[in-house]
Each structure stands twice: as structure tokens, then as C-alpha cells.
Amino acid sequence: MTTVSAIVQPPPPSRRGGQGPTRAVPLVRAAERRLLHWCKTTDPALRLPDLPEGTDARVLLPTGEAFDALRTRLTDAGVAHRSVRHWIEDEVITTIGVDALTVTTALTARARRDWGGPTADERAHDARDAFEAVWDAHGPADVPEVEHVPAADLVPAKWLDYLPFPTLNPAQAHAAPAVLGSSEHLVITAPTGAGKTVVGMLAALRAILGERRKAAWLVPQRSLTDELDRELATWRGKGLRVERLSGEYLTDIERVRAADLWVATTEKFEAICRASSLQTALAEVGCLVVDEIHLLGAPERGPLLEALLARVRGADSPVRIVGLSATVSNADEIASWLQGSLVSTTWRPTRLTWQLPQIPATSDRTTDGLLRMRTAVELTRRVTGDGGSVLVFCGTKPNVRTTALAIAGSRGADTSGVHIDDTDRLHRACASVGVGLHYKDWDHKREAEQRFRDRDWDVLVATTTVAAGVNLPARAVVVRDTRVGLDDIDVATVLQMFGRAGRVGAGEREGWAYLVTSELERANWQAALVDGYTVHSQIHDSLPDHVLAEVVQGRITTLPEAEQWWLRTLSHHQGDEDTEPVTEAVDFLVQHGYLALDGPKVAVTELGLLTARLMVGTRVGAQLRAALSRVEVPTDPDTAEDLLIHLVSLLVPDLAHAPVAEPQRPVVATVLKAGGHRDRIRPSTAVSGLGSSVASAPGDLARAALLLVAHSPELFTRPGRTIVGLPASTLFPVLDQAPRHLAWLAAQGFTRTVHPWVAVIAADLARRVRWRRLGPTRGAGRLLWMCEQMAPPPHTDEDVPRLWQAARSRGLTAPDWPQVTPPRGCRLDQPDYAALLRDRTTGAVLTPTSVTGLTSGVLVAWSDHKAVDTTVAEQATVDHPTATDSAIFTRRGDYRATGFLAEHYHALRE
């Protein structure tokens, strides 16, 4: 049989440069002509060289008594100096004794200063600019206290009760007139912590109360829908209907239609845009509030947001866009693209100082991680020792646990024998000394949030979920890692993290932020932070996906219309005027069956509709279908399931590149060796010793997780922190991703765009994975499908388990019962239930080339890869003399087949 590795290559991994962000275009700067000698120091014995008369000499140094003598010497020598709390950098920027502006930087260390070599290029200019920013921020002249403005001075009286405070801060007061006094698109930029949420509230209230229209509020992450939903809880008490929409919450269509305000992730809102049942409600939306609109430049989320905004931008749009953004260097360009206005403020209620502690560069990841962790522990000790609170951001969940445990140990907690995967003991050890952890699947996340807010705990170690908007401010932020998972961290994310430092909500007036960098990446990071974040369109890589979405929604019906759509994108606005990529995208979609050409017209196919509705990437889908068409047709269920699992794990990027922590690699290898069979996972079969911790191959974690569900479903029926030694928090994210792509393959039985064996196996696996807590075994898919049909959203999650248990208690193994009245717990009325019964394949009689007794559907007959199909109305026959097997599929999702598929997938096997 053709091997998977012989026919497919995994998608390329994310960029892992290791040298920090680089400028797209080098800056052209004038030579520094001044006599200049600027020092950052942590050395109380610092001695400056002899400097020519007229030299601009400055020193930044720490506060504290240990530096009093140095301050005296500098004053006596006429050298300007400024003292900064929690100062840790050593750097010299000079034009003295050199031919050009030069910078020299030392490693950050408590015991010694290891200086690097001097550099005389644009890095020296970046170092100069970074020095000057800190110098200016810590000048002696205090900025006058800016008075808050009574909200009643700017906001209609009837709206005041909807606002969280009776006054507006300077940033809010600056933006309010533009938000309330016009209907144009707006981009509102302000530093993190300046209160942009209130500005978003004003925009939403103007649409809801002022215009009697709906508003939608888009946020970039699911966790932020929770945060914003809590902030808007008072609106519900005043009669406004606020509906939270994210992947974690099933959608009640009627409640969505009736809502005044939708709070949604961009992905969920786009799914609503593609749902035909909600088009009338969408037409009532008058304002689109876009939180973190600068994420237009993010590789993952940016393209979808750009395509969405491209539809409603323009001065004549019936939907107003109000984008809220942290400070970005090209905010005016974004506003110009929207054909709106920019409202910008630099006001921040606190002063923020950022620094870049530098560690030695090493190619050994373990050593690099240890150096970063030690630096984070030391910085945390400094700030908390001065009575401050600290947020420590880590790039992975294991790094969160490792760093939290190290900080706890440094504070005197008993950490002996505590392993980072023993989450109960880890939590107790960390909590005993005021250290909390925070990431998506951490059981004590809510407790950590509350205790950190209440200042019961003064350290929180977290992943980026806190950076993106969860309101957990601190005195200092330490960014331990310059990668998030496999991705290099981007400047926008770092600035969001930095913005958590010194927030007024924490009672702070000053904030400190640290990004731990290696000596290879520090200069590039300093340049990036000096420049600030610039939004660049990322839509090119996923262009076919967005063209398909526009065709599905009727905005593109011809190639010229596709070219006109391109003119509305940010990418075109930023200078990419070539329309060839759009033509190529249409050609790709036609070639792979997503679109069909009818003269000058383009029309979406059933495959295209399915792909857009499930939001499966068109390139990923094409790769999956191509790979599946090249493998030999399996003849037994074990081979079929293992083959499908392998291909899906390898070709879906989110699954292929799911990171595997080094301690877990031998366990993953053991599971793969055992094929996911629990009874084969024994000490004698464990992968250990030499070579057991080598880098895992793409897709290994997803493949191991899916094989465990397929062959050892009983492992998932009881709550537990680990499954055969793998943390549930590691397995479940990939298991939550897989069903969407499996469901996409399953639905193609009816569209006849994959081989029937693929559709049947995918349908069964998709539901076994989704409902894994019920322990369904092979063949359970049809019965689970029936339970889902009887429990439509938003009741699916709670009702399907009850219906499943009821069916199993009666000995049912398939949805082929004769009763015509809805069973207890069914949410369908009698007519809908009767229609469901007609959409089953129950009672159909199949031969290799014919079917009788099927109300409607499709029949596919095949011999190896040669397949012939036809539509069915009660009965049908196909002309395929050599056919060995056949299958039928209904539009609603039921199926039946001959051969091994009949034996193993028509009904649950006891």
C-alpha cells in the first residue's frame, strides 16, 4: 500500500527565525554629528572616560542608596543623570573616540557584566532613540494632572447609566465627540490602559439607542468575549439584549436575531455572515466595533478581519466601523483605507518604561529556556521585593508551569518532588506563596484572576490570553519568551503585554515592562519597539478562502467583480495593485471544485458552500482531497481509520504543528507505537532511552490523540488530568480542532467529492471525537448523528448525552427504530421529527450497483478508485459492471454502505 509519507508533505512550520523582527525596508538616517556619550548602567562604580568639552553626556542608573555616591560624582562632573526604579540595562551609546555612532551592550547578570563588541550601524541609532525615549519619560518636569470630564457634558443623559463611570478620562473625552457627533468610520488609537472599551460602548449605544439598530462588537479571542460580556452585564439589567457568540457557546438562532448587541470573535461573526438564516438580522447592524483593529496585520487573524472590513468600508456604507487600536505607526493609513477618520491620543494614565534584558545566545533550547526562566525569576524578585505585582508571560503552557514553580521555589515554597504535570501539587505549592497560573485549560484560572485582582497574590504567570484584553493589570510585566508556541512573537503582542504594566486599575501610577532577549535578537527587538507596530496586510496567503466567501455571499459573481473586490482590500490600498493574484485565486477555486464557471459568471458549488460554511481552508482542503485520492482504498476498518487519522493530522496545519513538550515526546511515541490501543501501552513497549526525546514529527500529537479516541475510547469517559501520561490540556485542544475537518470530509459523501470510504469513516470518527466523554466505540456515528438531529443548538451539548444514554439503556445501536413519535427529550416537533425519519437510510436495500427504499439521496458505486454516482428518489441504479461496493448518503447526513463499511459502521458494535 502506498505510504502516507510518500504522497504528502506536511504544511510548512511557522517562521522560527530566532533573531527577532526585522525591518522590511532599512531606514535612511542622517549621521550623528553631535559629541555624544550616553550610558545605561547598573554599576555603582561606573567611571566615565575623559570626554571632550561640549560632549552631551548622560547616564541612566538605578534608584537606591547603593548609587548615591555615583550620583554625587556625576553631579560634580556636570554629567546629567536620571534614576529609574528597577533598572537592569547596561549599554553605552557614543560618538567619542569612534568614527560613527556606536553602541555596546552587556549581558544582564547580577554578578558581572559581559560586554559585547561595539556596533556602528542602524542598531546604534535605534539604541540612541530608545535611550532618549526613557530619558524624556523620566524628566524632572511633571505633566500637569489632566482633569476628567463629566460624562454628562458629552453623552446624552439617557445613556449615562450604561457607562461604568460618571466621568470620562482625557482619552475618552477626546474621542467622544467624533463617536457621538458623526456617522463616519473611525479608527481610535490610544495606549493600552487608556480606557478604549468605554469608547466602544459609546459607539454601540449610538447605534442601539440613538438609531434603533443592532451593533456588533468583535474581539480577537474567545476569552475576551467573556471579559467584555461581564463588562456589559449591566446593559442586560437595563433591558438591552446582549448576546455572546464564540466557538464555546452554541448559537440560539432566535436569540441572535433578537439581540441588540452581538459580542463575537471575528471568526464567529464571519460564520454568521455566511449563514443564510441570519441575513435579515445582519442587515439591521448599524455599527461594527472592532477591538484591536491593528490585528489586521496579524498573520493568523488579520486576513479574515481584512476581508470582513473590505465589505463594509467606504463612505457610503450602511454599517459604521469604529476600530479601537493600541498605538500603531500607520493608523492614518488604516483610517484612510476605511475612508474614515483617525482619532488619536497619546494620553496614558501612567508612565511606562520598557527594557530588554539580554541573555547569552545558545542553540540549545533547554539552556535557552533555563536562562530565560532565571531572568524572569530575578526580575520578579526585584519588583515584588519593592511591593509591586508582576505578570510573567510565557510562550507555552509548560513554560508557564515551569516558571511559576521556579518563582514559587525562589519565594520559599516547598517544591521538592513537584512535577510540572502534577497540577494539583503545582497549584498548592505556587498558591502557598502568592503565585498564580493562567492559561486556557488551567483549572484554577478564575481563582488566579480574582486573587491577583484582589492583590492576595502578587505574581501571575500566564500565556498570551491575559495580554489580549483580560483585565489583570500589574506594576511590572516580564515577557519570558520571544516565541509563542512555534511562532515568533509579533510586535503587536509584545506591546499588548507591555500595556498591562502600570494600569490604574492596579492602583499604579508607573509601570515597568521587560522582554527577555538573546544577544542575537536584542538589537532587532529594540529597533521594532522604537519603530512601533506597523500594520501590513497578510491576505495574500489565504486569498482563495476570502474570494470563495465573497462568492458565497453574492458579492462576487464574475471575474471583473473579483478584481473590483480586490481594489477594496487593505493590501491594494497599501500599494499592491496587481490583480493577477485574484485571477489565480479564482482559477484555483475552479480547478479544485469550489467554484464553477458559466461563461463570464462564477458560481459556488456544493463543495464550495460546504467549505465556506465550515471555514475550512481551501488549500488545506485541496491537499486533503488530493492525498486521499492517491491512497489505495482500504479493505478493513483499522487501516481505514489509521490512514484517515494520519492524513488529517499531517495536513491540517493546526494539527500538524501542535507543539509537543519535550518530556511528553516519549509518551507520544509510545502511544503511536501502540496504535492508540490502551492494552498495548505497557512498560515493555514504552519508547525510552537513547533517541526517545528527539524532535517529534509533524502531526504526531494529533495523531496520538485521535488514535486514543479511536481505539481506547474508555480512557475519555472519566475526568482526569492525564490520559496514559499525556496531560488532558495538551490532548484536548487538538481533539477540539479535528472534528470540523472530519465533518467537512463526511459531508462530501453527499456532494460526491471524496471517495465513499472517506466520508463514512470521517462521519463516524468526527462524532466519536466530538462526543468522546461518552466513550463511543466504532460504529456509534449514526446513533450520535440522530441524537444531534433531535437536539439542535443551543441544546446540543446538554441534550445529546441524555439522548445517547437513553438510547443505549434501551439497547439501541443505530437510529433505525420504527417508532414515529418523538422520543422523550427530543426537541423536534412532530412534523420536524417525521421529516428527520424520512432523511434516514433506514430500510434502504443496497446492492453493489443499486438501492431501493431511500426517500432521497445519492448512490455511489465503486471498484477501487473508479466510482459512478447518481441521485436517488426512492430507488436508483448505476451503470458500473465491475462495481464491488456501494454507499448511499442523505443530504442531512445519514449513510449506509456495503462491504466492511456495512459490517463496522452501520451500528455500534457491542
mmCIF file of N, CA and C in Angstrom, residues 341-429:
data_model
loop_
_atom_site.group_PDB
_atom_site.id
_atom_site.type_symbol
_atom_site.label_atom_id
_atom_site.label_comp_id
_atom_site.label_asym_id
_atom_site.label_seq_id
_atom_site.Cartn_x
_atom_site.Cartn_y
_atom_site.Cartn_z
ATOM 1 N N SER A 341 -11.971 58.535 9.530
ATOM 2 C CA SER A 341 -11.084 59.493 10.186
ATOM 3 C C SER A 341 -10.324 58.813 11.316
ATOM 4 N N LEU A 342 -9.184 59.401 11.633
ATOM 5 C CA LEU A 342 -8.355 58.926 12.731
ATOM 6 C C LEU A 342 -8.529 59.842 13.927
ATOM 7 N N VAL A 343 -8.783 59.243 15.084
ATOM 8 C CA VAL A 343 -8.802 59.975 16.355
ATOM 9 C C VAL A 343 -7.708 59.358 17.211
ATOM 10 N N SER A 344 -6.684 60.124 17.475
ATOM 11 C CA SER A 344 -5.502 59.572 18.141
ATOM 12 C C SER A 344 -5.182 60.355 19.405
ATOM 13 N N THR A 345 -4.793 59.626 20.441
ATOM 14 C CA THR A 345 -4.340 60.262 21.671
ATOM 15 C C THR A 345 -3.163 59.489 22.221
ATOM 16 N N THR A 346 -2.226 60.188 22.810
ATOM 17 C CA THR A 346 -1.088 59.532 23.446
ATOM 18 C C THR A 346 -1.244 59.509 24.957
ATOM 19 N N TRP A 347 -2.386 60.016 25.449
ATOM 20 C CA TRP A 347 -2.578 60.067 26.896
ATOM 21 C C TRP A 347 -2.645 58.668 27.490
ATOM 22 N N ARG A 348 -1.897 58.472 28.533
ATOM 23 C CA ARG A 348 -1.932 57.229 29.298
ATOM 24 C C ARG A 348 -1.889 57.620 30.764
ATOM 25 N N PRO A 349 -2.707 56.979 31.599
ATOM 26 C CA PRO A 349 -2.778 57.414 32.993
ATOM 27 C C PRO A 349 -1.517 57.132 33.794
ATOM 28 N N THR A 350 -0.605 56.328 33.231
ATOM 29 C CA THR A 350 0.622 56.001 33.948
ATOM 30 C C THR A 350 1.809 56.079 33.003
ATOM 31 N N ARG A 351 3.000 56.169 33.579
ATOM 32 C CA ARG A 351 4.235 56.187 32.788
ATOM 33 C C ARG A 351 4.753 54.754 32.645
ATOM 34 N N LEU A 352 5.136 54.396 31.424
ATOM 35 C CA LEU A 352 5.629 53.049 31.159
ATOM 36 C C LEU A 352 7.091 53.101 30.722
ATOM 37 N N THR A 353 7.920 52.268 31.349
ATOM 38 C CA THR A 353 9.336 52.151 30.994
ATOM 39 C C THR A 353 9.606 50.708 30.575
ATOM 40 N N TRP A 354 10.094 50.521 29.349
ATOM 41 C CA TRP A 354 10.425 49.156 28.926
ATOM 42 C C TRP A 354 11.925 48.973 28.792
ATOM 43 N N GLN A 355 12.357 47.737 29.052
ATOM 44 C CA GLN A 355 13.770 47.376 28.949
ATOM 45 C C GLN A 355 13.898 45.988 28.332
ATOM 46 N N LEU A 356 15.110 45.704 27.839
ATOM 47 C CA LEU A 356 15.369 44.444 27.153
ATOM 48 C C LEU A 356 16.543 43.726 27.811
ATOM 49 N N PRO A 357 16.300 43.004 28.884
ATOM 50 C CA PRO A 357 17.390 42.202 29.475
ATOM 51 C C PRO A 357 17.933 41.223 28.459
ATOM 52 N N GLN A 358 19.267 41.077 28.439
ATOM 53 C CA GLN A 358 19.935 40.304 27.393
ATOM 54 C C GLN A 358 20.601 39.073 27.990
ATOM 55 N N ILE A 359 20.306 37.900 27.408
ATOM 56 C CA ILE A 359 20.915 36.653 27.839
ATOM 57 C C ILE A 359 21.837 36.145 26.747
ATOM 58 N N PRO A 360 22.782 35.258 27.078
ATOM 59 C CA PRO A 360 23.666 34.703 26.042
ATOM 60 C C PRO A 360 22.878 33.906 25.009
ATOM 61 N N ALA A 361 23.304 33.969 23.764
ATOM 62 C CA ALA A 361 22.667 33.173 22.712
ATOM 63 C C ALA A 361 23.167 31.739 22.782
ATOM 64 N N THR A 362 22.264 30.799 22.590
ATOM 65 C CA THR A 362 22.631 29.388 22.575
ATOM 66 C C THR A 362 21.684 28.643 21.644
ATOM 67 N N SER A 363 22.203 27.633 20.990
ATOM 68 C CA SER A 363 21.360 26.818 20.105
ATOM 69 C C SER A 363 20.643 25.715 20.879
ATOM 70 N N ASP A 364 21.006 25.542 22.139
ATOM 71 C CA ASP A 364 20.380 24.510 22.967
ATOM 72 C C ASP A 364 19.105 25.075 23.595
ATOM 73 N N ARG A 365 17.960 24.522 23.225
ATOM 74 C CA ARG A 365 16.684 25.069 23.688
ATOM 75 C C ARG A 365 16.538 24.944 25.193
ATOM 76 N N THR A 366 17.044 23.865 25.757
ATOM 77 C CA THR A 366 16.927 23.678 27.210
ATOM 78 C C THR A 366 17.693 24.761 27.945
ATOM 79 N N THR A 367 18.925 25.026 27.487
ATOM 80 C CA THR A 367 19.726 26.077 28.123
ATOM 81 C C THR A 367 19.075 27.443 27.940
ATOM 82 N N ASP A 368 18.580 27.715 26.731
ATOM 83 C CA ASP A 368 17.904 28.989 26.475
ATOM 84 C C ASP A 368 16.703 29.157 27.410
ATOM 85 N N GLY A 369 15.915 28.107 27.548
ATOM 86 C CA GLY A 369 14.761 28.177 28.440
ATOM 87 C C GLY A 369 15.157 28.398 29.880
ATOM 88 N N LEU A 370 16.238 27.758 30.310
ATOM 89 C CA LEU A 370 16.704 27.927 31.685
ATOM 90 C C LEU A 370 17.171 29.359 31.932
ATOM 91 N N LEU A 371 17.909 29.943 30.974
ATOM 92 C CA LEU A 371 18.374 31.324 31.121
ATOM 93 C C LEU A 371 17.198 32.299 31.170
ATOM 94 N N ARG A 372 16.211 32.074 30.318
ATOM 95 C CA ARG A 372 15.031 32.944 30.327
ATOM 96 C C ARG A 372 14.279 32.820 31.649
ATOM 97 N N MET A 373 14.151 31.594 32.120
ATOM 98 C CA MET A 373 13.429 31.390 33.369
ATOM 99 C C MET A 373 14.155 32.073 34.532
ATOM 100 N N ARG A 374 15.466 31.919 34.600
ATOM 101 C CA ARG A 374 16.222 32.548 35.691
ATOM 102 C C ARG A 374 16.087 34.068 35.654
ATOM 103 N N THR A 375 16.116 34.624 34.441
ATOM 104 C CA THR A 375 15.963 36.074 34.320
ATOM 105 C C THR A 375 14.580 36.511 34.789
ATOM 106 N N ALA A 376 13.554 35.757 34.406
ATOM 107 C CA ALA A 376 12.186 36.085 34.836
ATOM 108 C C ALA A 376 12.052 35.993 36.340
ATOM 109 N N VAL A 377 12.671 34.974 36.939
ATOM 110 C CA VAL A 377 12.613 34.822 38.401
ATOM 111 C C VAL A 377 13.282 36.008 39.082
ATOM 112 N N GLU A 378 14.445 36.434 38.589
ATOM 113 C CA GLU A 378 15.166 37.551 39.201
ATOM 114 C C GLU A 378 14.399 38.860 39.055
ATOM 115 N N LEU A 379 13.842 39.120 37.875
ATOM 116 C CA LEU A 379 13.072 40.349 37.691
ATOM 117 C C LEU A 379 11.837 40.360 38.576
ATOM 118 N N THR A 380 11.187 39.215 38.719
ATOM 119 C CA THR A 380 10.022 39.120 39.602
ATOM 120 C C THR A 380 10.425 39.415 41.042
ATOM 121 N N ARG A 381 11.577 38.876 41.451
ATOM 122 C CA ARG A 381 12.050 39.116 42.822
ATOM 123 C C ARG A 381 12.284 40.602 43.070
ATOM 124 N N ARG A 382 12.877 41.292 42.097
ATOM 125 C CA ARG A 382 13.154 42.721 42.258
ATOM 126 C C ARG A 382 11.873 43.528 42.492
ATOM 127 N N VAL A 383 10.877 43.286 41.643
ATOM 128 C CA VAL A 383 9.672 44.109 41.695
ATOM 129 C C VAL A 383 8.820 43.772 42.906
ATOM 130 N N THR A 384 8.625 42.489 43.164
ATOM 131 C CA THR A 384 7.795 42.114 44.326
ATOM 132 C C THR A 384 8.495 42.487 45.624
ATOM 133 N N GLY A 385 9.831 42.483 45.618
ATOM 134 C CA GLY A 385 10.559 42.909 46.808
ATOM 135 C C GLY A 385 10.342 44.372 47.128
ATOM 136 N N ASP A 386 9.904 45.129 46.139
ATOM 137 C CA ASP A 386 9.608 46.554 46.320
ATOM 138 C C ASP A 386 8.103 46.791 46.499
ATOM 139 N N GLY A 387 7.359 45.696 46.734
ATOM 140 C CA GLY A 387 5.927 45.828 46.993
ATOM 141 C C GLY A 387 5.047 45.834 45.764
ATOM 142 N N GLY A 388 5.610 45.495 44.593
ATOM 143 C CA GLY A 388 4.829 45.524 43.369
ATOM 144 C C GLY A 388 4.307 44.160 42.961
ATOM 145 N N SER A 389 3.403 44.163 41.999
ATOM 146 C CA SER A 389 2.869 42.924 41.438
ATOM 147 C C SER A 389 3.453 42.715 40.048
ATOM 148 N N VAL A 390 3.514 41.449 39.616
ATOM 149 C CA VAL A 390 4.193 41.119 38.367
ATOM 150 C C VAL A 390 3.360 40.135 37.560
ATOM 151 N N LEU A 391 3.229 40.433 36.267
ATOM 152 C CA LEU A 391 2.687 39.488 35.289
ATOM 153 C C LEU A 391 3.857 38.932 34.489
ATOM 154 N N VAL A 392 3.996 37.622 34.469
ATOM 155 C CA VAL A 392 5.048 36.978 33.687
ATOM 156 C C VAL A 392 4.387 36.245 32.531
ATOM 157 N N PHE A 393 4.721 36.613 31.302
ATOM 158 C CA PHE A 393 4.148 35.985 30.119
ATOM 159 C C PHE A 393 5.114 34.946 29.555
ATOM 160 N N CYS A 394 4.578 33.772 29.258
ATOM 161 C CA CYS A 394 5.380 32.684 28.693
ATOM 162 C C CYS A 394 4.761 32.229 27.385
ATOM 163 N N GLY A 395 5.588 31.643 26.522
ATOM 164 C CA GLY A 395 5.142 31.280 25.191
ATOM 165 C C GLY A 395 4.403 29.965 25.100
ATOM 166 N N THR A 396 4.509 29.106 26.116
ATOM 167 C CA THR A 396 3.811 27.828 26.110
ATOM 168 C C THR A 396 3.291 27.508 27.505
ATOM 169 N N LYS A 397 2.333 26.596 27.565
ATOM 170 C CA LYS A 397 1.803 26.178 28.861
ATOM 171 C C LYS A 397 2.869 25.510 29.725
ATOM 172 N N PRO A 398 3.690 24.597 29.172
ATOM 173 C CA PRO A 398 4.756 24.045 30.014
ATOM 174 C C PRO A 398 5.687 25.111 30.573
ATOM 175 N N ASN A 399 5.990 26.139 29.789
ATOM 176 C CA ASN A 399 6.837 27.217 30.295
ATOM 177 C C ASN A 399 6.147 27.989 31.413
ATOM 178 N N VAL A 400 4.819 28.137 31.331
ATOM 179 C CA VAL A 400 4.075 28.764 32.421
ATOM 180 C C VAL A 400 4.265 27.959 33.705
ATOM 181 N N ARG A 401 4.078 26.655 33.605
ATOM 182 C CA ARG A 401 4.167 25.815 34.800
ATOM 183 C C ARG A 401 5.592 25.793 35.356
ATOM 184 N N THR A 402 6.581 25.666 34.467
ATOM 185 C CA THR A 402 7.980 25.618 34.907
ATOM 186 C C THR A 402 8.381 26.920 35.585
ATOM 187 N N THR A 403 8.018 28.042 34.974
ATOM 188 C CA THR A 403 8.407 29.348 35.519
ATOM 189 C C THR A 403 7.691 29.638 36.839
ATOM 190 N N ALA A 404 6.396 29.316 36.906
ATOM 191 C CA ALA A 404 5.659 29.531 38.156
ATOM 192 C C ALA A 404 6.267 28.721 39.282
ATOM 193 N N LEU A 405 6.645 27.479 38.998
ATOM 194 C CA LEU A 405 7.240 26.639 40.035
ATOM 195 C C LEU A 405 8.582 27.200 40.481
ATOM 196 N N ALA A 406 9.385 27.707 39.520
ATOM 197 C CA ALA A 406 10.684 28.289 39.873
ATOM 198 C C ALA A 406 10.511 29.538 40.729
ATOM 199 N N ILE A 407 9.536 30.392 40.372
ATOM 200 C CA ILE A 407 9.290 31.602 41.177
ATOM 201 C C ILE A 407 8.825 31.212 42.572
ATOM 202 N N ALA A 408 7.946 30.215 42.653
ATOM 203 C CA ALA A 408 7.473 29.759 43.967
ATOM 204 C C ALA A 408 8.637 29.251 44.806
ATOM 205 N N GLY A 409 9.534 28.477 44.166
ATOM 206 C CA GLY A 409 10.696 27.983 44.895
ATOM 207 C C GLY A 409 11.583 29.099 45.390
ATOM 208 N N SER A 410 11.726 30.155 44.578
ATOM 209 C CA SER A 410 12.566 31.281 44.991
ATOM 210 C C SER A 410 11.955 32.057 46.150
ATOM 211 N N ARG A 411 10.669 31.848 46.399
ATOM 212 C CA ARG A 411 9.981 32.554 47.481
ATOM 213 C C ARG A 411 9.813 31.676 48.721
ATOM 214 N N GLY A 412 10.437 30.504 48.688
ATOM 215 C CA GLY A 412 10.428 29.658 49.872
ATOM 216 C C GLY A 412 9.411 28.541 49.878
ATOM 217 N N ALA A 413 8.680 28.343 48.772
ATOM 218 C CA ALA A 413 7.710 27.246 48.731
ATOM 219 C C ALA A 413 8.444 25.912 48.684
ATOM 220 N N ASP A 414 7.828 24.899 49.258
ATOM 221 C CA ASP A 414 8.386 23.551 49.209
ATOM 222 C C ASP A 414 8.047 22.948 47.848
ATOM 223 N N THR A 415 9.008 22.948 46.946
ATOM 224 C CA THR A 415 8.777 22.438 45.593
ATOM 225 C C THR A 415 9.462 21.097 45.362
ATOM 226 N N SER A 416 10.013 20.512 46.386
ATOM 227 C CA SER A 416 10.712 19.240 46.222
ATOM 228 C C SER A 416 9.735 18.158 45.769
ATOM 229 N N GLY A 417 10.099 17.493 44.691
ATOM 230 C CA GLY A 417 9.271 16.409 44.185
ATOM 231 C C GLY A 417 8.041 16.853 43.421
ATOM 232 N N VAL A 418 7.845 18.160 43.228
ATOM 233 C CA VAL A 418 6.682 18.649 42.496
ATOM 234 C C VAL A 418 7.014 18.668 41.006
ATOM 235 N N HIS A 419 6.282 17.893 40.221
ATOM 236 C CA HIS A 419 6.473 17.875 38.777
ATOM 237 C C HIS A 419 5.482 18.836 38.140
ATOM 238 N N ILE A 420 5.882 19.457 37.035
ATOM 239 C CA ILE A 420 5.007 20.474 36.431
ATOM 240 C C ILE A 420 3.709 19.876 35.896
ATOM 241 N N ASP A 421 3.678 18.570 35.643
ATOM 242 C CA ASP A 421 2.437 17.946 35.169
ATOM 243 C C ASP A 421 1.550 17.462 36.312
ATOM 244 N N ASP A 422 2.058 17.517 37.525
ATOM 245 C CA ASP A 422 1.240 17.203 38.701
ATOM 246 C C ASP A 422 0.551 18.505 39.112
ATOM 247 N N THR A 423 -0.530 18.828 38.426
ATOM 248 C CA THR A 423 -1.098 20.172 38.528
ATOM 249 C C THR A 423 -1.676 20.476 39.910
ATOM 250 N N ASP A 424 -2.157 19.477 40.622
ATOM 251 C CA ASP A 424 -2.679 19.731 41.972
ATOM 252 C C ASP A 424 -1.565 20.192 42.905
ATOM 253 N N ARG A 425 -0.462 19.444 42.936
ATOM 254 C CA ARG A 425 0.662 19.828 43.800
ATOM 255 C C ARG A 425 1.302 21.124 43.334
ATOM 256 N N LEU A 426 1.354 21.310 42.000
ATOM 257 C CA LEU A 426 1.895 22.557 41.457
ATOM 258 C C LEU A 426 1.070 23.740 41.942
ATOM 259 N N HIS A 427 -0.247 23.618 41.860
ATOM 260 C CA HIS A 427 -1.124 24.704 42.300
ATOM 261 C C HIS A 427 -0.938 24.993 43.791
ATOM 262 N N ARG A 428 -0.887 23.945 44.587
ATOM 263 C CA ARG A 428 -0.755 24.159 46.035
ATOM 264 C C ARG A 428 0.573 24.827 46.373
ATOM 265 N N ALA A 429 1.654 24.374 45.727
ATOM 266 C CA ALA A 429 2.968 24.956 46.013
ATOM 267 C C ALA A 429 3.013 26.425 45.627
#
